[in-house]
Amino acid sequence: MIGPSSDAAELIAHLQTLRSEENVAGMARFGIVTGHALGISNPDIKAVARVAKKDHVRATQLWRSDIREARLLALYTVEPKRLTMEEARNWANDFNSWEIVDCAADLFVEARLDELISDFAADEREFVRRTAFAMIAGAAVHLKKEPDATILAWLPLIEAHAGDPRNFVRKAVNWALRNIGKRNLACHAPALALARILAESPDKTARWIGKDAVRELAGEKLLARLR
C-alpha cells in the first residue's frame, strides 16, 4: 500500500503496476511524448497524488526519474509555497511535452513565480516559451484577486511573440490572448483590440492568432456573460 510515508521509489513502483501499453499508443495520437510513458491517465495519477499527499523533497526526486507519470505526480505533490525560481527553471530545462508544460504552468502560477514569464517567453526553446503563455492563460483565469493591470501588462509579450509559427507556441499565445479577453470587461476591450490588430498582420501566424481570438472575443455569447 502507498501513502504519505511512501518514498519516490515506492511510488514509481506502484505506478509501474498501472502500466497500460494500449493507453501509451493512444497518448501518442494526442501529441504526448511517450518515450518514457507508462500510459496512466491523469485522473489515475491524481488519485495516486491524493493518497501520497504533498512532499516537496520527494516530488523533486520523482521529477528526476524521467518517467512521464512520475513527473506529473511530482507536479501534483510538490509544495507550491516551497517551490523556488531555481527549481522551476531546472524543471523547465526538461520540458518536452505540452502536457507537462501546461500542468507545470498552473503550478508556477499557484507558486506566484510570475517573474519567470518574461524569461520563459524570451527563451527560444519551444516548450519553455509555451510555458510563459500557458502561465499567462492560467493567471488570467485563476488569479481573480490580482489587479487587471498585472494581467494586461502581458499583452505586449503576446504581441511580440505572435509571429512564432511553432505549433505549441502559437496555440499557447492564442490561448493566453483569449483568456485575458474573457477575464472581465476591463480586460476584454484591450485584448480584443490587440486581436484585431493581429488579425490584420502580414504575418501568417499572427493573423491566425488574431482572427481566432476575434472570433471568440467578439461573440455575443461571451459579451452577454461579461456584461
CSV table of C-alpha atoms in Angstrom, one decimal:
chain,number,residue,atom,x,y,z
A,1,MET,CA,0.0,0.0,0.0
A,2,ILE,CA,1.2,3.5,-0.8
A,3,GLY,CA,0.6,6.5,1.4
A,4,PRO,CA,2.2,9.8,2.7
A,5,SER,CA,5.2,7.9,4.0
A,6,SER,CA,5.9,6.2,0.7
A,7,ASP,CA,9.2,7.3,-0.9
A,8,ALA,CA,9.8,8.1,-4.5
A,9,ALA,CA,10.9,4.6,-5.4
A,10,GLU,CA,7.8,3.1,-3.9
A,11,LEU,CA,5.5,5.4,-5.7
A,12,ILE,CA,7.3,4.7,-9.0
A,13,ALA,CA,7.0,1.0,-8.4
A,14,HIS,CA,3.3,1.5,-7.8
A,15,LEU,CA,2.9,3.5,-11.0
A,16,GLN,CA,4.6,0.6,-12.9
A,17,THR,CA,1.8,-1.7,-11.8
A,18,LEU,CA,-0.7,0.6,-13.5
A,19,ARG,CA,1.1,0.5,-16.9
A,20,SER,CA,-1.1,0.3,-20.0
A,21,GLU,CA,0.5,-0.3,-23.4
A,22,GLU,CA,-2.8,0.4,-25.1
A,23,ASN,CA,-3.0,3.8,-23.4
A,24,VAL,CA,0.6,4.6,-24.4
A,25,ALA,CA,-0.4,4.2,-28.1
A,26,GLY,CA,-3.4,6.4,-27.6
A,27,MET,CA,-1.4,9.1,-25.9
A,28,ALA,CA,0.9,9.3,-28.9
A,29,ARG,CA,-2.0,10.3,-31.1
A,30,PHE,CA,-2.6,13.4,-28.9
A,31,GLY,CA,1.0,14.6,-29.2
A,32,ILE,CA,2.0,13.3,-25.8
A,33,VAL,CA,5.6,12.2,-25.6
A,34,THR,CA,5.5,8.5,-24.8
A,35,GLY,CA,9.2,7.5,-24.8
A,36,HIS,CA,9.2,7.2,-21.0
A,37,ALA,CA,5.4,6.9,-20.5
A,38,LEU,CA,3.5,4.2,-18.7
A,39,GLY,CA,0.1,5.0,-20.2
A,40,ILE,CA,-1.6,6.0,-17.0
A,41,SER,CA,-4.4,8.6,-17.3
A,42,ASN,CA,-4.3,11.9,-15.5
A,43,PRO,CA,-7.3,11.1,-13.2
A,44,ASP,CA,-5.5,7.9,-12.1
A,45,ILE,CA,-2.3,9.9,-11.4
A,46,LYS,CA,-4.2,12.4,-9.4
A,47,ALA,CA,-5.8,9.6,-7.4
A,48,VAL,CA,-2.3,8.4,-6.5
A,49,ALA,CA,-1.4,12.0,-5.6
A,50,ARG,CA,-4.3,12.3,-3.2
A,51,VAL,CA,-3.2,9.2,-1.4
A,52,ALA,CA,0.5,10.1,-1.4
A,53,LYS,CA,-0.1,13.8,-0.2
A,54,LYS,CA,2.3,16.7,-0.7
A,55,ASP,CA,6.0,16.2,-0.1
A,56,HIS,CA,8.4,18.7,-1.7
A,57,VAL,CA,11.6,16.7,-1.4
A,58,ARG,CA,10.0,13.5,-2.7
A,59,ALA,CA,8.5,15.5,-5.6
A,60,THR,CA,11.9,16.7,-6.7
A,61,GLN,CA,13.1,13.0,-6.6
A,62,LEU,CA,10.1,11.9,-8.7
A,63,TRP,CA,10.9,14.5,-11.3
A,64,ARG,CA,14.4,13.2,-11.8
A,65,SER,CA,13.0,9.8,-12.9
A,66,ASP,CA,12.3,10.9,-16.5
A,67,ILE,CA,9.1,8.9,-16.4
A,68,ARG,CA,6.0,10.9,-17.6
A,69,GLU,CA,3.7,9.7,-14.9
A,70,ALA,CA,6.3,10.3,-12.1
A,71,ARG,CA,6.9,13.8,-13.4
A,72,LEU,CA,3.2,14.5,-13.4
A,73,LEU,CA,3.0,13.0,-9.9
A,74,ALA,CA,5.8,15.4,-8.9
A,75,LEU,CA,3.8,18.3,-10.2
A,76,TYR,CA,0.7,17.2,-8.3
A,77,THR,CA,2.5,16.6,-5.0
A,78,VAL,CA,5.1,19.3,-4.8
A,79,GLU,CA,4.5,22.1,-2.3
A,80,PRO,CA,3.9,25.3,-4.3
A,81,LYS,CA,4.9,27.6,-1.4
A,82,ARG,CA,8.3,25.9,-1.2
A,83,LEU,CA,8.9,25.9,-5.0
A,84,THR,CA,11.8,28.2,-5.9
A,85,MET,CA,12.6,30.0,-9.1
A,86,GLU,CA,15.7,27.9,-9.5
A,87,GLU,CA,13.8,24.7,-9.2
A,88,ALA,CA,11.2,25.9,-11.7
A,89,ARG,CA,13.9,26.8,-14.1
A,90,ASN,CA,15.6,23.5,-13.7
A,91,TRP,CA,12.4,21.6,-14.4
A,92,ALA,CA,11.7,23.8,-17.4
A,93,ASN,CA,15.0,22.6,-18.9
A,94,ASP,CA,13.4,19.2,-19.1
A,95,PHE,CA,10.1,20.2,-20.7
A,96,ASN,CA,9.4,18.2,-23.9
A,97,SER,CA,5.7,17.9,-23.9
A,98,TRP,CA,2.7,20.2,-24.0
A,99,GLU,CA,1.0,18.1,-21.3
A,100,ILE,CA,3.8,18.5,-18.8
A,101,VAL,CA,4.2,22.2,-19.7
A,102,ASP,CA,0.5,23.0,-19.1
A,103,CYS,CA,0.4,21.2,-15.8
A,104,ALA,CA,3.7,22.9,-14.6
A,105,ALA,CA,2.4,26.3,-15.7
A,106,ASP,CA,-0.6,26.0,-13.4
A,107,LEU,CA,1.8,25.1,-10.6
A,108,PHE,CA,4.1,28.0,-11.3
A,109,VAL,CA,1.1,30.4,-11.3
A,110,GLU,CA,0.0,29.0,-7.9
A,111,ALA,CA,3.5,29.4,-6.6
A,112,ARG,CA,3.4,33.0,-7.8
A,113,LEU,CA,6.5,32.7,-9.9
A,114,ASP,CA,5.2,35.4,-12.3
A,115,GLU,CA,8.7,36.8,-12.8
A,116,LEU,CA,9.5,33.7,-14.9
A,117,ILE,CA,7.0,34.6,-17.6
A,118,SER,CA,9.2,37.2,-19.4
A,119,ASP,CA,12.2,35.0,-19.1
A,120,PHE,CA,10.4,31.9,-20.4
A,121,ALA,CA,9.0,33.9,-23.3
A,122,ALA,CA,12.4,35.1,-24.3
A,123,ASP,CA,13.7,31.5,-24.3
A,124,GLU,CA,13.9,30.1,-27.9
A,125,ARG,CA,13.1,26.5,-26.8
A,126,GLU,CA,9.5,25.7,-28.0
A,127,PHE,CA,8.2,24.2,-24.8
A,128,VAL,CA,9.9,26.7,-22.5
A,129,ARG,CA,8.3,29.5,-24.5
A,130,ARG,CA,5.0,27.8,-24.4
A,131,THR,CA,5.3,27.7,-20.6
A,132,ALA,CA,5.2,31.5,-20.5
A,133,PHE,CA,2.0,31.8,-22.4
A,134,ALA,CA,0.4,28.8,-20.6
A,135,MET,CA,1.2,30.7,-17.4
A,136,ILE,CA,-0.5,33.8,-18.7
A,137,ALA,CA,-3.5,31.8,-19.7
A,138,GLY,CA,-3.7,30.3,-16.3
A,139,ALA,CA,-3.1,33.5,-14.4
A,140,ALA,CA,-5.9,35.3,-16.3
A,141,VAL,CA,-8.3,32.7,-15.0
A,142,HIS,CA,-7.1,31.7,-11.6
A,143,LEU,CA,-5.6,35.0,-10.2
A,144,LYS,CA,-9.0,36.5,-9.7
A,145,LYS,CA,-7.9,38.9,-7.0
A,146,GLU,CA,-4.9,40.1,-9.0
A,147,PRO,CA,-5.3,43.7,-10.4
A,148,ASP,CA,-6.3,43.7,-14.0
A,149,ALA,CA,-3.2,45.9,-14.7
A,150,THR,CA,-1.0,42.9,-13.9
A,151,ILE,CA,-2.8,40.7,-16.5
A,152,LEU,CA,-3.0,43.4,-19.1
A,153,ALA,CA,0.8,44.1,-18.8
A,154,TRP,CA,1.4,40.7,-20.6
A,155,LEU,CA,-0.4,41.8,-23.8
A,156,PRO,CA,2.8,43.3,-25.3
A,157,LEU,CA,4.5,40.0,-24.7
A,158,ILE,CA,1.7,38.3,-26.6
A,159,GLU,CA,2.1,40.8,-29.5
A,160,ALA,CA,5.9,40.3,-29.5
A,161,HIS,CA,5.7,36.5,-29.9
A,162,ALA,CA,2.6,36.2,-32.1
A,163,GLY,CA,4.8,35.5,-35.1
A,164,ASP,CA,6.3,32.3,-33.7
A,165,PRO,CA,4.9,29.7,-36.1
A,166,ARG,CA,5.7,26.7,-33.9
A,167,ASN,CA,2.5,24.8,-33.2
A,168,PHE,CA,2.8,24.6,-29.4
A,169,VAL,CA,3.8,28.2,-29.1
A,170,ARG,CA,1.2,29.8,-31.4
A,171,LYS,CA,-1.6,27.8,-29.7
A,172,ALA,CA,-0.4,29.0,-26.3
A,173,VAL,CA,-0.1,32.6,-27.4
A,174,ASN,CA,-3.7,32.4,-28.8
A,175,TRP,CA,-4.9,30.7,-25.6
A,176,ALA,CA,-3.3,33.5,-23.4
A,177,LEU,CA,-4.9,36.3,-25.5
A,178,ARG,CA,-8.3,34.7,-25.4
A,179,ASN,CA,-8.2,34.1,-21.7
A,180,ILE,CA,-7.2,37.6,-20.9
A,181,GLY,CA,-10.1,38.8,-23.1
A,182,LYS,CA,-12.5,36.5,-21.2
A,183,ARG,CA,-11.4,37.6,-17.8
A,184,ASN,CA,-13.8,40.5,-17.4
A,185,LEU,CA,-15.0,43.7,-19.3
A,186,ALA,CA,-11.9,45.7,-18.2
A,187,CYS,CA,-9.6,43.1,-19.9
A,188,HIS,CA,-11.9,42.4,-22.8
A,189,ALA,CA,-11.5,45.6,-24.7
A,190,PRO,CA,-7.7,45.7,-24.7
A,191,ALA,CA,-7.4,42.0,-25.6
A,192,LEU,CA,-10.0,42.3,-28.4
A,193,ALA,CA,-8.2,45.4,-29.7
A,194,LEU,CA,-4.9,43.5,-29.9
A,195,ALA,CA,-6.6,40.5,-31.5
A,196,ARG,CA,-8.0,42.8,-34.3
A,197,ILE,CA,-4.5,44.3,-34.8
A,198,LEU,CA,-3.0,40.8,-35.2
A,199,ALA,CA,-5.9,39.7,-37.5
A,200,GLU,CA,-4.6,42.3,-40.0
A,201,SER,CA,-1.0,41.4,-39.6
A,202,PRO,CA,1.0,40.4,-42.8
A,203,ASP,CA,2.5,37.6,-40.7
A,204,LYS,CA,0.5,34.3,-41.3
A,205,THR,CA,0.8,33.1,-37.7
A,206,ALA,CA,-0.1,36.4,-36.1
A,207,ARG,CA,-3.0,36.7,-38.4
A,208,TRP,CA,-4.3,33.3,-37.4
A,209,ILE,CA,-3.9,34.0,-33.7
A,210,GLY,CA,-5.7,37.3,-34.1
A,211,LYS,CA,-8.6,36.0,-36.3
A,212,ASP,CA,-9.2,33.1,-34.0
A,213,ALA,CA,-9.2,35.3,-30.9
A,214,VAL,CA,-11.5,37.8,-32.5
A,215,ARG,CA,-14.0,35.0,-33.4
A,216,GLU,CA,-14.4,34.2,-29.7
A,217,LEU,CA,-13.9,37.6,-28.1
A,218,ALA,CA,-16.4,39.3,-30.4
A,219,GLY,CA,-19.0,36.6,-29.9
A,220,GLU,CA,-22.4,37.6,-28.5
A,221,LYS,CA,-22.4,34.7,-26.0
A,222,LEU,CA,-19.2,36.0,-24.4
A,223,LEU,CA,-20.2,39.6,-24.4
A,224,ALA,CA,-23.5,38.7,-22.7
A,225,ARG,CA,-21.6,36.8,-20.0
A,226,LEU,CA,-19.2,39.7,-19.4
A,227,ARG,CA,-22.0,42.3,-19.1
